[in-house]
Short mmCIF file of C-alpha atoms in Angstrom, two decimals:
data_model
loop_
_atom_site.label_atom_id
_atom_site.label_comp_id
_atom_site.label_asym_id
_atom_site.label_seq_id
_atom_site.Cartn_x
_atom_site.Cartn_y
_atom_site.Cartn_z
CA MET A 171 59.58 158.27 89.85
CA PRO A 172 62.54 159.04 88.32
CA GLU A 173 64.57 156.21 86.57
CA MET A 174 68.01 154.89 88.39
CA ARG A 175 70.51 154.67 86.47
CA PHE A 176 74.14 154.51 87.58
CA PRO A 177 76.78 155.29 84.98
CA ILE A 178 79.60 152.90 84.16
CA ARG A 179 83.49 153.49 84.08
CA THR A 180 85.00 152.95 80.75
CA THR A 181 88.31 155.12 81.13
CA GLY A 182 90.67 155.98 83.63
CA THR A 183 93.20 154.27 85.62
CA ARG A 184 90.77 152.29 87.67
CA SER A 185 89.54 149.81 85.03
CA LEU A 186 93.43 148.92 84.23
CA PRO A 187 93.28 146.21 86.79
CA ALA A 188 90.05 144.60 85.03
CA LEU A 189 91.55 144.74 82.00
CA THR A 190 94.69 142.98 83.01
CA LEU A 191 93.01 140.14 85.18
CA LEU A 192 90.80 139.50 82.01
CA LEU A 193 93.89 139.29 79.52
CA ALA A 194 95.36 137.07 82.06
CA SER A 195 92.45 134.98 82.24
CA LEU A 196 92.52 134.84 78.13
CA ALA A 197 96.35 133.65 78.16
CA LEU A 198 96.17 131.22 80.90
CA GLY A 199 92.57 129.70 79.22
CA ALA A 200 95.09 128.98 75.62
CA CYS A 201 97.77 126.96 77.90
CA SER A 202 97.47 122.75 77.79
CA GLY A 203 95.20 122.88 81.26
CA GLY A 204 91.31 122.91 81.66
CA ASP A 205 89.34 124.55 84.09
CA PHE A 206 90.91 124.64 87.79
CA GLY A 207 94.28 122.81 86.42
CA ARG A 208 91.82 120.03 85.18
CA THR A 209 93.46 118.61 81.50
CA ARG A 210 91.09 120.18 78.90
CA ALA A 211 88.97 117.81 77.30
CA ASP A 212 89.99 118.42 74.14
CA MET A 213 93.09 116.43 75.12
CA ARG A 214 90.76 113.80 75.96
CA ASN A 215 90.20 111.63 73.04
CA ASP A 216 90.53 108.35 71.43
CA ASP A 217 93.65 109.27 69.99
CA MET A 218 94.93 111.27 72.97
CA HIS A 219 98.12 108.86 72.71
CA ARG A 220 98.61 109.22 69.03
CA TRP A 221 101.94 111.46 69.71
CA LEU A 222 104.02 108.10 71.45
CA GLY A 223 104.03 106.93 67.76
CA ALA A 224 105.74 110.02 66.34
CA GLU A 225 107.69 110.78 68.98
CA ALA A 226 109.42 107.91 69.12
CA THR A 227 110.16 107.51 65.20
CA ALA A 228 110.94 111.53 65.25
CA SER A 229 113.61 110.87 68.10
CA VAL A 230 115.72 107.72 65.66
CA GLY A 231 115.04 109.92 62.37
CA LEU A 232 112.15 108.29 60.84
CA LYS A 233 108.74 109.62 59.79
CA PRO A 234 105.41 108.51 61.10
CA SER A 235 102.89 107.12 59.48
CA HIS A 236 99.89 108.73 58.06
CA PHE A 237 97.89 106.27 58.66
CA GLN A 238 94.71 106.21 61.19
CA LEU A 239 94.91 104.36 63.91
CA THR A 240 93.41 100.48 64.68
CA GLU A 241 91.77 99.83 67.88
CA ASN A 242 94.58 97.30 68.99
CA GLU A 243 97.53 100.44 68.23
CA ARG A 244 95.23 102.25 69.97
CA GLN A 245 95.01 100.75 72.79
CA LEU A 246 98.90 99.70 72.69
CA ARG A 247 99.32 103.50 73.17
CA ASP A 248 96.87 103.65 76.02
CA LEU A 249 98.34 101.16 77.73
CA ALA A 250 102.36 102.21 76.97
CA TYR A 251 101.88 105.74 78.68
CA PRO A 252 101.25 104.88 82.26
CA LEU A 253 104.34 103.17 82.10
CA ILE A 254 106.43 105.67 80.34
CA GLU A 255 105.17 108.20 82.60
CA PRO A 256 108.06 108.26 85.39
CA PRO A 257 106.63 107.30 88.52
CA ARG A 258 105.73 110.00 91.46
CA SER A 259 107.21 111.83 88.65
CA ARG A 260 103.91 114.62 89.10
CA PRO A 261 102.42 115.91 93.28
CA ALA A 262 99.44 114.09 94.02
CA TRP A 263 97.50 116.62 93.69
CA LYS A 264 98.20 117.69 89.67
CA SER A 265 97.07 113.95 88.86
CA VAL A 266 93.93 114.84 90.67
CA PHE A 267 93.62 117.65 88.72
CA GLY A 268 95.44 116.75 85.43
CA ASP A 269 98.81 117.92 83.67
CA TYR A 270 98.83 115.69 80.69
CA GLN A 271 102.27 116.52 79.31
CA PRO A 272 103.61 114.83 76.24
CA LEU A 273 107.15 112.59 77.00
CA PRO A 274 110.06 113.04 75.23
CA SER A 275 111.38 109.50 74.12
CA PRO A 276 114.45 107.86 75.32
CA TRP A 277 116.23 108.42 72.50
CA ARG A 278 116.09 111.75 71.96
CA GLN A 279 117.32 112.60 76.19
CA LYS A 280 120.98 113.37 75.98
CA VAL A 281 121.15 113.58 79.82
CA VAL A 282 122.10 110.40 81.68
CA PHE A 283 119.21 108.85 83.21
CA ASP A 284 119.28 109.57 86.89
CA ARG A 285 117.73 106.60 89.03
CA THR A 286 118.34 108.35 92.68
CA SER A 287 115.44 111.14 91.53
CA TYR A 288 112.20 108.48 92.35
CA GLY A 289 114.17 107.77 96.17
CA ARG A 290 115.43 111.14 96.63
CA ALA A 291 111.39 112.32 95.94
CA LEU A 292 110.10 109.24 98.36
CA ILE A 293 112.34 110.35 101.09
CA ASP A 294 111.99 113.75 100.93
CA GLU A 295 108.53 113.86 100.77
CA PRO A 296 106.51 114.12 103.82
CA HIS A 297 105.11 111.04 105.23
CA ARG A 298 103.50 110.68 108.38
CA SER A 299 105.20 107.63 109.73
CA HIS A 300 108.37 106.07 107.48
CA THR A 301 106.15 102.62 106.86
CA SER A 302 104.22 104.83 104.74
CA ARG A 303 106.89 105.01 102.87
CA TYR A 304 107.56 101.69 102.33
CA GLN A 305 103.74 101.26 101.77
CA GLN A 306 104.30 104.05 98.40
CA LEU A 307 107.18 102.05 96.70
CA ILE A 308 104.65 98.82 97.02
CA GLU A 309 102.06 100.50 95.35
CA ASP A 310 104.34 101.94 92.76
CA VAL A 311 106.35 98.20 92.38
CA ARG A 312 102.88 96.24 92.05
CA ASN A 313 100.98 98.89 90.19
CA ASP A 314 103.53 98.42 87.58
CA ILE A 315 103.43 94.55 87.69
CA VAL A 316 99.31 94.58 87.45
CA ARG A 317 99.87 96.60 84.11
CA PHE A 318 102.51 94.61 82.70
CA GLU A 319 100.58 91.97 81.65
CA PRO A 320 97.89 93.69 79.96
CA PHE A 321 100.87 95.91 78.02
CA PHE A 322 102.82 93.32 76.67
CA ALA A 323 99.58 91.08 75.32
CA SER A 324 98.11 94.52 73.67
CA ALA A 325 101.87 94.44 71.95
CA ALA A 326 101.67 90.54 71.15
CA ARG A 327 98.37 91.42 69.29
CA VAL A 328 99.96 94.78 67.67
CA ILE A 329 103.22 93.07 66.47
CA GLU A 330 101.61 89.92 65.41
CA LEU A 331 99.24 91.87 63.11
CA ASP A 332 102.14 93.69 61.65
CA ARG A 333 103.92 90.52 60.61
CA LYS A 334 100.36 89.98 58.50
CA ARG A 335 101.06 93.76 57.30
CA ASN A 336 104.03 93.12 56.24
CA ALA A 337 103.66 89.71 54.53
CA SER A 338 100.90 91.44 52.93
CA LEU A 339 102.84 94.35 51.20
CA ARG A 340 104.04 91.72 48.99
CA VAL A 341 101.04 90.60 47.20
CA VAL A 342 98.76 93.92 47.01
CA SER A 343 97.84 94.86 43.97
CA GLU A 344 98.94 98.37 42.75
CA LEU A 345 100.75 99.10 46.11
CA SER A 346 101.42 102.81 45.95
CA PRO A 347 104.98 104.28 47.62
CA ARG A 348 102.97 106.30 49.92
CA GLU A 349 101.05 103.84 51.23
CA GLN A 350 104.66 101.62 51.83
CA ALA A 351 105.76 104.05 53.10
CA ASP A 352 103.42 104.21 55.54
CA ALA A 353 103.23 101.04 56.41
CA VAL A 354 106.54 100.17 57.40
CA ALA A 355 106.26 103.52 59.13
CA ARG A 356 103.48 102.24 61.70
CA MET A 357 105.50 98.97 61.84
CA GLU A 358 108.23 100.73 63.02
CA GLU A 359 105.96 102.84 65.20
CA ASN A 360 104.58 100.16 66.92
CA ALA A 361 107.84 98.49 67.28
CA LEU A 362 109.46 101.56 68.88
CA ILE A 363 106.95 102.04 71.28
CA VAL A 364 107.75 98.40 72.73
CA GLN A 365 110.90 99.07 73.45
CA TRP A 366 109.95 102.16 74.75
CA VAL A 367 107.89 100.51 77.43
CA GLN A 368 111.04 97.55 77.93
CA GLN A 369 113.43 100.59 78.46
CA CYS A 370 111.01 102.52 80.97
CA LEU A 371 110.87 99.03 82.42
CA GLU A 372 114.20 98.62 83.33
CA ARG A 373 114.90 102.08 84.48
CA ARG A 374 111.70 101.89 86.80
CA ILE A 375 113.39 98.67 88.68
CA ALA A 376 116.93 100.33 88.95
CA SER A 377 114.79 103.73 90.59
CA TYR A 378 112.90 101.42 92.73
CA ARG A 379 116.12 99.55 93.95
CA TRP A 380 118.17 102.17 94.27
CA ALA A 381 115.03 103.96 96.62
CA LEU A 382 114.40 100.51 99.08
CA GLU A 383 118.36 100.15 99.60
CA ARG A 384 118.14 103.67 100.82
CA LEU A 385 115.29 103.19 102.86
CA ALA A 386 116.66 100.44 104.59
CA ILE A 387 119.29 101.94 105.56
CA GLN A 388 117.65 105.34 107.36
CA THR A 389 114.90 103.71 108.66
CA PRO A 390 115.24 100.34 108.60
CA ASP A 391 111.70 97.82 108.50
CA ILE A 392 110.64 94.04 108.07
CA ILE A 393 108.22 95.45 105.00
CA ALA A 394 111.11 96.02 103.01
CA ALA A 395 111.33 92.43 102.40
CA ASP A 396 107.82 92.92 100.87
CA ALA A 397 108.94 95.79 98.89
CA ASP A 398 112.47 93.70 98.26
CA ARG A 399 110.37 90.58 96.73
CA LEU A 400 107.70 92.44 94.59
CA ILE A 401 110.72 94.71 92.67
CA GLY A 402 112.40 91.28 92.19
CA GLU A 403 109.03 90.01 90.78
CA LEU A 404 109.28 93.29 87.81
CA ALA A 405 112.24 92.60 87.21
CA ALA A 406 112.12 88.58 86.38
CA GLN A 407 109.40 89.66 84.12
CA THR A 408 111.09 92.56 82.09
CA ALA A 409 113.98 90.17 82.07
CA ASN A 410 111.79 87.81 80.19
CA PRO A 411 108.74 89.51 78.38
CA PRO A 412 105.94 87.47 77.19
CA MET A 413 107.28 88.75 73.65
CA ALA A 414 109.54 91.52 72.75
CA ALA A 415 109.85 93.57 68.52
CA GLN A 416 112.13 93.42 66.79
CA PRO A 417 113.90 96.69 67.10
CA VAL A 418 114.63 99.03 64.74
CA ILE A 419 117.37 100.92 66.15
CA GLY A 420 119.93 99.80 68.76
CA ARG A 421 119.01 100.25 72.14
CA ALA A 422 120.43 103.59 72.95
CA VAL A 423 119.21 104.10 76.91
CA SER A 424 121.59 102.86 79.76
CA VAL A 425 119.43 102.49 83.33
CA LYS A 426 122.67 103.15 84.48
CA GLY A 427 123.08 106.34 86.41
#
């Protein structure tokens, strides 16, 4: 029986679409997203939030530390990111499949903070009932309240250890200028991250209050009282944090907008 062979076309116009698709897939593969839009595996690692310190220091003209992160410093950055990322800043499907991106620190941003953006997105987003908008607002505020204590407990540990680190600089033998600079830079990083979260919490409270006010006049509901109580609780916690990092620079962010 003669062998069946099927010629493969390697030239001609029909190969161009396939080549174009191949090149496009390679280009997309180099983007930050992984398969099906999920966050790339190389973005998910123990130090995936290390950039917070470098971004904070660079935005105020300081150099980041070259020291490795301690477990406490890594935890501080991991707990800080959910409070730094603006609430409802990306659609739910992106939260599921992954859209992780570094964020600019408040000291780098030149635009005026828009406290209406959260509320407008909440109101304009399709909902099955007006009550679900209140429920979404309540869920977002409650999530911040739940995250509050773990973050500041972690921050307290880091700042206390930084005080001991600072005291040790005076007694360490043969301390090199590079080691001195890296130690100081790490302490500045940690303090700036705490300030960054504090300012983002103030922004969130302003956004939540604006959203609740608009919901109250557009779709009044008794559930608004629950949302107002939770926002007040978050505001009280933010105004009286269990600890505060000594400012490296002056406060440069206003929540008014």
